[in-house]
């Protein structure tokens, strides 16, 4: 799918051609060149060939059909929480998580004019991370598919009163002026990205600490979650993330998305997962991978 604004199109084409020549080195990301996911791909894997994809689904499809060995996807942000869709798309994709990467996110206000600005386009996460900044200045937040794409779109619109919030590099790539740097409301604003591949890592091959991500479902009856998670408490397994979301319209069951420290094959985690299987249904391990940042 090619819905990129014209100023981004040529870059997208040259990066896509380079990636097509070497899928094993290719890492798909959602967004236009210069977006945060592009930066995260290069920070985590400096030798990779980043492949821009317009939507998350396109990025996941690139891995599923072998055009990219891996995809990098933002999953959660310290300031603005869960990144929409991915908790639904990831289990559906059948891909495995093979790595994580934490990256500080800084946003720049950029535009063709010098201000004042009526509105600013960006990814909803970036808009949420700078909401107080925008509100104080009366700038209306407008959603775009990604930050760098928003910058390219603002360049294409040609209206000096419309700005974008994007990484600084996007201003250079798309010919916008940097109006102000670091406009995020919290300067330690950090996003966690995950790396996805067709094949899971072998937990036994991970040296150092590992983290395991899984999803499961419990019926909405009293104490169901308490019982399902009891084995993690009794076996001393540290759960570092637990999110819930409704599946379907009946509201009779809830799906949970969890991270725990450890790897299958370790007796404590095996016992906890066995107990979970007894009380929950549809337990699916999405991956075991090296812990990049210690929790706690
Ligand atoms: O739009 C981007 O730049 C992305 O890569 C998504 C995103 C947006 C804000 C913070 C982290 C990732």
CSV table of C-alpha atoms and ligand atoms in Angstrom, one decimal:
chain,number,residue,atom,x,y,z
A,1,UNK,CA,0.0,0.0,0.0
A,2,UNK,CA,1.5,3.4,-0.9
A,3,UNK,CA,-0.4,6.2,0.7
A,4,UNK,CA,2.6,8.3,1.7
A,5,UNK,CA,2.6,12.0,1.1
A,6,UNK,CA,4.6,12.9,-2.0
A,7,UNK,CA,7.6,14.3,-0.2
A,8,UNK,CA,8.2,10.9,1.5
A,9,UNK,CA,7.5,8.8,-1.6
A,10,UNK,CA,11.0,8.9,-3.2
A,11,UNK,CA,12.7,7.9,0.0
A,12,UNK,CA,10.2,5.1,0.6
A,13,UNK,CA,10.9,3.8,-2.9
A,14,UNK,CA,14.7,3.8,-2.5
A,15,UNK,CA,14.6,2.2,1.0
A,16,UNK,CA,12.1,-0.5,-0.4
A,17,UNK,CA,14.4,-1.3,-3.3
A,18,UNK,CA,17.4,-1.7,-0.9
A,19,UNK,CA,15.4,-3.9,1.4
A,20,UNK,CA,14.0,-6.1,-1.5
A,21,UNK,CA,17.6,-6.9,-2.4
A,22,UNK,CA,18.4,-8.3,1.0
A,23,UNK,CA,15.3,-9.5,3.0
A,24,UNK,CA,17.5,-11.2,5.7
A,25,UNK,CA,18.8,-7.8,6.8
A,26,UNK,CA,15.5,-6.1,6.4
A,27,UNK,CA,13.5,-4.8,9.4
A,28,UNK,CA,10.0,-3.6,8.6
A,29,UNK,CA,8.5,-0.6,10.5
A,30,UNK,CA,5.3,1.3,10.4
A,31,UNK,CA,5.6,4.9,9.3
A,32,UNK,CA,7.5,7.1,6.9
A,33,UNK,CA,11.3,7.5,6.9
A,34,UNK,CA,12.4,9.5,10.0
A,35,UNK,CA,9.7,8.3,12.3
A,36,UNK,CA,10.5,6.9,15.8
A,37,UNK,CA,10.2,3.3,14.7
A,38,UNK,CA,12.7,3.9,11.9
A,39,UNK,CA,15.1,5.4,14.5
A,40,UNK,CA,14.5,2.5,16.9
A,41,UNK,CA,15.3,0.0,14.1
A,42,UNK,CA,18.7,1.6,13.4
A,43,UNK,CA,19.5,2.2,17.1
A,44,UNK,CA,18.8,-1.5,17.9
A,45,UNK,CA,20.2,-3.0,14.7
A,46,UNK,CA,22.7,-0.5,13.2
A,47,UNK,CA,23.4,-2.8,10.2
A,48,UNK,CA,19.7,-3.4,9.2
A,49,UNK,CA,17.9,-2.3,6.1
A,50,UNK,CA,14.8,-0.5,7.4
A,51,UNK,CA,11.6,-1.0,5.3
A,52,UNK,CA,8.9,1.6,5.6
A,53,UNK,CA,5.3,0.3,5.7
A,54,UNK,CA,2.3,2.5,5.8
A,55,UNK,CA,0.3,0.5,8.4
A,56,UNK,CA,1.1,-2.0,11.2
A,57,UNK,CA,-0.6,-4.7,9.2
A,58,UNK,CA,1.7,-4.0,6.2
A,59,UNK,CA,4.8,-4.3,8.5
A,60,UNK,CA,3.6,-7.6,9.9
A,61,UNK,CA,2.7,-8.9,6.4
A,62,UNK,CA,6.2,-8.1,5.2
A,63,UNK,CA,7.6,-10.5,7.9
A,64,UNK,CA,4.9,-13.1,7.2
A,65,UNK,CA,5.6,-13.2,3.5
A,66,UNK,CA,9.4,-13.1,3.8
A,67,UNK,CA,10.1,-9.6,2.5
A,68,UNK,CA,11.6,-8.7,5.9
A,69,UNK,CA,13.3,-11.0,8.4
A,70,UNK,CA,11.9,-8.9,11.2
A,71,UNK,CA,9.6,-6.0,12.2
A,72,UNK,CA,10.0,-3.5,14.9
A,73,UNK,CA,6.8,-2.3,16.6
A,74,UNK,CA,6.2,0.2,19.4
A,75,UNK,CA,4.2,-1.5,22.1
A,76,UNK,CA,4.0,0.9,25.1
A,77,UNK,CA,5.1,4.3,26.2
A,78,UNK,CA,6.0,5.6,29.7
A,79,UNK,CA,3.8,8.7,29.3
A,80,UNK,CA,0.9,7.7,27.1
A,81,UNK,CA,0.5,3.9,27.8
A,82,UNK,CA,-0.4,1.2,25.4
A,83,UNK,CA,0.1,1.7,21.7
A,84,UNK,CA,-3.3,1.1,20.0
A,85,UNK,CA,-4.0,-2.0,18.0
A,86,UNK,CA,-0.8,-3.9,18.7
A,87,UNK,CA,-2.2,-6.0,21.5
A,88,UNK,CA,-4.8,-7.3,19.2
A,89,UNK,CA,-2.7,-7.5,16.0
A,90,UNK,CA,0.3,-9.2,17.6
A,91,UNK,CA,-1.4,-12.4,18.8
A,92,UNK,CA,-3.3,-12.6,15.5
A,93,UNK,CA,-0.2,-12.3,13.4
A,94,UNK,CA,1.3,-15.6,14.5
A,95,UNK,CA,4.7,-13.9,14.7
A,96,UNK,CA,7.1,-14.3,17.7
A,97,UNK,CA,8.7,-11.6,19.8
A,98,UNK,CA,12.5,-12.0,19.6
A,99,UNK,CA,13.7,-8.8,21.3
A,100,UNK,CA,12.8,-5.6,23.0
A,101,UNK,CA,14.3,-2.1,22.8
A,102,UNK,CA,13.7,1.0,24.9
A,103,UNK,CA,14.2,4.4,23.3
A,104,UNK,CA,13.7,7.9,24.6
A,105,UNK,CA,11.3,9.8,22.5
A,106,UNK,CA,11.8,13.5,21.8
A,107,UNK,CA,9.4,15.5,19.6
A,108,UNK,CA,10.1,18.7,17.7
A,109,UNK,CA,7.5,21.2,16.6
A,110,UNK,CA,8.2,21.8,12.9
A,111,UNK,CA,6.5,23.7,10.1
A,112,UNK,CA,6.9,25.7,6.9
A,113,UNK,CA,6.1,29.0,8.7
A,114,UNK,CA,7.3,30.6,12.0
A,115,UNK,CA,3.9,30.5,13.8
A,116,UNK,CA,1.5,31.0,15.4
A,117,UNK,CA,0.1,27.6,14.5
A,118,UNK,CA,-3.6,26.6,14.4
A,119,UNK,CA,-3.0,22.9,14.5
A,120,UNK,CA,-0.3,20.2,14.5
A,121,UNK,CA,-0.4,16.8,12.9
A,122,UNK,CA,1.3,13.7,14.4
A,123,UNK,CA,0.9,10.1,15.5
A,124,UNK,CA,-1.7,9.9,18.4
A,125,UNK,CA,1.0,8.7,20.8
A,126,UNK,CA,3.2,11.8,20.1
A,127,UNK,CA,0.2,14.1,20.4
A,128,UNK,CA,-0.7,12.5,23.7
A,129,UNK,CA,2.9,12.9,24.9
A,130,UNK,CA,2.9,16.6,24.2
A,131,UNK,CA,-0.8,17.3,25.1
A,132,UNK,CA,0.0,20.1,27.7
A,133,UNK,CA,2.4,21.8,25.4
A,134,UNK,CA,-0.1,21.9,22.6
A,135,UNK,CA,-3.0,22.9,24.8
A,136,UNK,CA,-1.1,25.8,26.4
A,137,UNK,CA,-0.5,27.3,23.0
A,138,UNK,CA,-4.0,26.6,21.6
A,139,UNK,CA,-2.7,24.3,18.9
A,140,UNK,CA,-5.3,21.7,17.9
A,141,UNK,CA,-3.9,18.1,17.8
A,142,UNK,CA,-4.7,16.3,14.5
A,143,UNK,CA,-4.0,12.6,14.0
A,144,UNK,CA,-1.8,11.2,11.3
A,145,UNK,CA,-0.6,7.6,10.8
A,146,UNK,CA,3.0,8.4,12.0
A,147,UNK,CA,5.1,11.3,13.1
A,148,UNK,CA,7.4,11.6,10.1
A,149,UNK,CA,4.5,11.0,7.7
A,150,UNK,CA,2.8,13.9,9.4
A,151,UNK,CA,5.9,16.1,8.7
A,152,UNK,CA,5.8,15.1,5.0
A,153,UNK,CA,2.1,15.8,4.9
A,154,UNK,CA,2.5,19.2,6.4
A,155,UNK,CA,5.2,20.0,3.8
A,156,UNK,CA,2.8,18.8,1.1
A,157,UNK,CA,-0.1,20.9,2.4
A,158,UNK,CA,2.0,24.1,2.1
A,159,UNK,CA,0.1,26.0,4.8
A,160,UNK,CA,2.5,27.9,7.1
A,161,UNK,CA,0.0,27.9,10.0
A,162,UNK,CA,-0.1,24.1,10.2
A,163,UNK,CA,2.7,22.3,12.1
A,164,UNK,CA,3.8,18.7,12.8
A,165,UNK,CA,5.3,17.0,15.8
A,166,UNK,CA,8.0,14.6,14.7
A,167,UNK,CA,11.6,13.6,15.4
A,168,UNK,CA,14.1,16.3,14.4
A,169,UNK,CA,15.4,14.3,11.4
A,170,UNK,CA,12.0,14.6,9.8
A,171,UNK,CA,12.4,18.4,9.4
A,172,UNK,CA,15.6,17.8,7.5
A,173,UNK,CA,14.1,15.0,5.3
A,174,UNK,CA,10.9,17.0,4.4
A,175,UNK,CA,12.2,20.6,4.3
A,176,UNK,CA,10.4,22.0,7.4
A,177,UNK,CA,11.8,24.5,9.9
A,178,UNK,CA,12.4,23.3,13.5
A,179,UNK,CA,10.3,25.6,15.6
A,180,UNK,CA,11.0,24.1,19.0
A,181,UNK,CA,12.8,20.9,20.2
A,182,UNK,CA,11.9,18.6,23.0
A,183,UNK,CA,8.2,19.6,23.3
A,184,UNK,CA,7.2,16.3,25.0
A,185,UNK,CA,5.6,16.9,28.4
A,186,UNK,CA,8.0,14.5,30.2
A,187,UNK,CA,11.6,14.6,29.1
A,188,UNK,CA,12.2,10.9,30.2
A,189,UNK,CA,9.4,9.9,27.8
A,190,UNK,CA,10.4,6.4,26.7
A,191,UNK,CA,8.8,3.9,24.3
A,192,UNK,CA,9.3,0.1,24.4
A,193,UNK,CA,9.6,-1.5,21.0
A,194,UNK,CA,9.5,-5.2,20.3
A,195,UNK,CA,11.2,-7.1,17.5
A,196,UNK,CA,9.0,-9.7,15.7
A,197,UNK,CA,10.1,-12.6,13.5
A,198,UNK,CA,8.6,-15.8,12.0
A,199,UNK,CA,10.4,-18.1,14.2
A,200,UNK,CA,10.7,-17.9,18.0
A,201,UNK,CA,14.0,-17.8,19.8
A,202,UNK,CA,15.1,-21.0,21.6
A,203,UNK,CA,14.8,-20.0,25.3
A,204,UNK,CA,17.7,-22.3,26.1
A,205,UNK,CA,20.0,-20.3,23.8
A,206,UNK,CA,19.4,-17.0,25.6
A,207,UNK,CA,22.3,-16.0,27.7
A,208,UNK,CA,21.6,-13.7,30.6
A,209,UNK,CA,18.1,-12.8,31.9
A,210,UNK,CA,15.1,-13.5,29.7
A,211,UNK,CA,11.6,-12.1,29.6
A,212,UNK,CA,8.5,-14.0,28.3
A,213,UNK,CA,5.4,-12.5,26.8
A,214,UNK,CA,2.1,-14.4,26.6
A,215,UNK,CA,-1.6,-13.9,26.3
A,216,UNK,CA,-4.4,-15.8,27.9
A,217,UNK,CA,-8.1,-15.6,28.4
A,218,UNK,CA,-10.2,-16.0,31.6
A,219,UNK,CA,-14.0,-16.1,32.0
A,220,UNK,CA,-15.5,-13.2,33.8
A,221,UNK,CA,-16.4,-15.1,37.0
A,222,UNK,CA,-15.3,-14.3,40.6
A,223,UNK,CA,-11.6,-14.9,41.4
A,224,UNK,CA,-10.8,-16.3,37.9
A,225,UNK,CA,-7.7,-14.0,37.5
A,226,UNK,CA,-6.6,-14.5,41.1
A,227,UNK,CA,-6.6,-18.3,40.6
A,228,UNK,CA,-5.0,-18.1,37.2
A,229,UNK,CA,-2.1,-16.0,38.5
A,230,UNK,CA,-1.6,-17.7,41.8
A,231,UNK,CA,1.2,-19.9,40.5
A,232,UNK,CA,3.3,-16.9,39.7
A,233,UNK,CA,3.1,-15.7,43.3
A,234,UNK,CA,3.7,-19.1,44.9
A,235,UNK,CA,6.7,-19.8,42.5
A,236,UNK,CA,8.2,-16.4,43.0
A,237,UNK,CA,8.0,-15.4,39.3
A,238,UNK,CA,8.1,-11.6,38.8
A,239,UNK,CA,5.2,-10.4,36.5
A,240,UNK,CA,6.3,-7.0,35.1
A,241,UNK,CA,3.2,-6.2,33.0
A,242,UNK,CA,-0.4,-7.2,32.9
A,243,UNK,CA,-3.0,-5.6,30.6
A,244,UNK,CA,-6.6,-6.6,30.0
A,245,UNK,CA,-8.8,-6.1,27.0
A,246,UNK,CA,-12.2,-7.3,26.0
A,247,UNK,CA,-12.6,-9.8,23.3
A,248,UNK,CA,-15.8,-9.6,21.2
A,249,UNK,CA,-19.1,-8.0,22.2
A,250,UNK,CA,-20.3,-10.5,24.8
A,251,UNK,CA,-18.1,-9.2,27.6
A,252,UNK,CA,-18.1,-12.7,29.1
A,253,UNK,CA,-14.4,-13.2,28.9
A,254,UNK,CA,-11.3,-11.0,29.2
A,255,UNK,CA,-8.0,-11.5,27.4
A,256,UNK,CA,-4.8,-10.6,29.3
A,257,UNK,CA,-1.4,-9.7,27.9
A,258,UNK,CA,1.5,-10.4,30.3
A,259,UNK,CA,5.2,-10.2,30.7
A,260,UNK,CA,7.1,-12.2,33.2
A,261,UNK,CA,10.8,-12.5,34.0
A,262,UNK,CA,12.2,-15.9,33.0
A,263,UNK,CA,12.1,-18.5,30.3
A,264,UNK,CA,10.1,-21.7,29.7
A,265,UNK,CA,12.4,-24.5,30.8
A,266,UNK,CA,13.1,-22.8,34.2
A,267,UNK,CA,11.2,-24.9,36.8
A,268,UNK,CA,9.6,-22.0,38.6
A,269,UNK,CA,8.1,-20.5,35.4
A,270,UNK,CA,7.1,-23.9,34.1
A,271,UNK,CA,5.1,-24.6,37.3
A,272,UNK,CA,3.5,-21.2,37.1
A,273,UNK,CA,2.5,-21.6,33.5
A,274,UNK,CA,1.1,-25.1,34.2
A,275,UNK,CA,-1.1,-23.7,36.9
A,276,UNK,CA,-2.2,-20.8,34.6
A,277,UNK,CA,-3.1,-23.4,31.9
A,278,UNK,CA,-5.4,-25.1,34.4
A,279,UNK,CA,-7.4,-21.9,35.1
A,280,UNK,CA,-7.2,-20.0,31.8
A,281,UNK,CA,-7.9,-20.9,28.3
A,282,UNK,CA,-6.1,-20.1,25.1
A,283,UNK,CA,-2.7,-19.5,26.6
A,284,UNK,CA,-0.3,-18.5,23.9
A,285,UNK,CA,3.4,-17.7,24.4
A,286,UNK,CA,4.3,-14.8,22.1
A,287,UNK,CA,8.0,-15.1,22.7
A,288,UNK,CA,10.9,-15.4,25.1
A,289,UNK,CA,13.7,-13.0,24.5
A,290,UNK,CA,16.7,-11.2,26.2
A,291,UNK,CA,15.7,-8.6,28.8
A,292,UNK,CA,17.1,-5.3,27.6
A,293,UNK,CA,16.3,-3.3,30.7
A,294,UNK,CA,16.1,-4.6,34.2
A,295,UNK,CA,12.6,-4.1,35.8
A,296,UNK,CA,12.1,-3.1,39.4
B,1,LIG,O1,5.0,7.7,14.4
B,1,LIG,C1,6.1,7.3,14.8
B,1,LIG,O2,7.1,8.0,14.9
B,1,LIG,C2,6.2,5.9,15.3
B,1,LIG,O3,7.2,5.3,15.1
B,1,LIG,C3,5.2,5.6,16.3
B,1,LIG,C4,5.6,6.2,17.6
B,1,LIG,C5,5.0,7.5,18.0
B,1,LIG,C6,5.4,8.1,19.2
B,1,LIG,C7,6.3,7.4,20.0
B,1,LIG,C8,6.8,6.2,19.7
B,1,LIG,C9,6.4,5.6,18.5
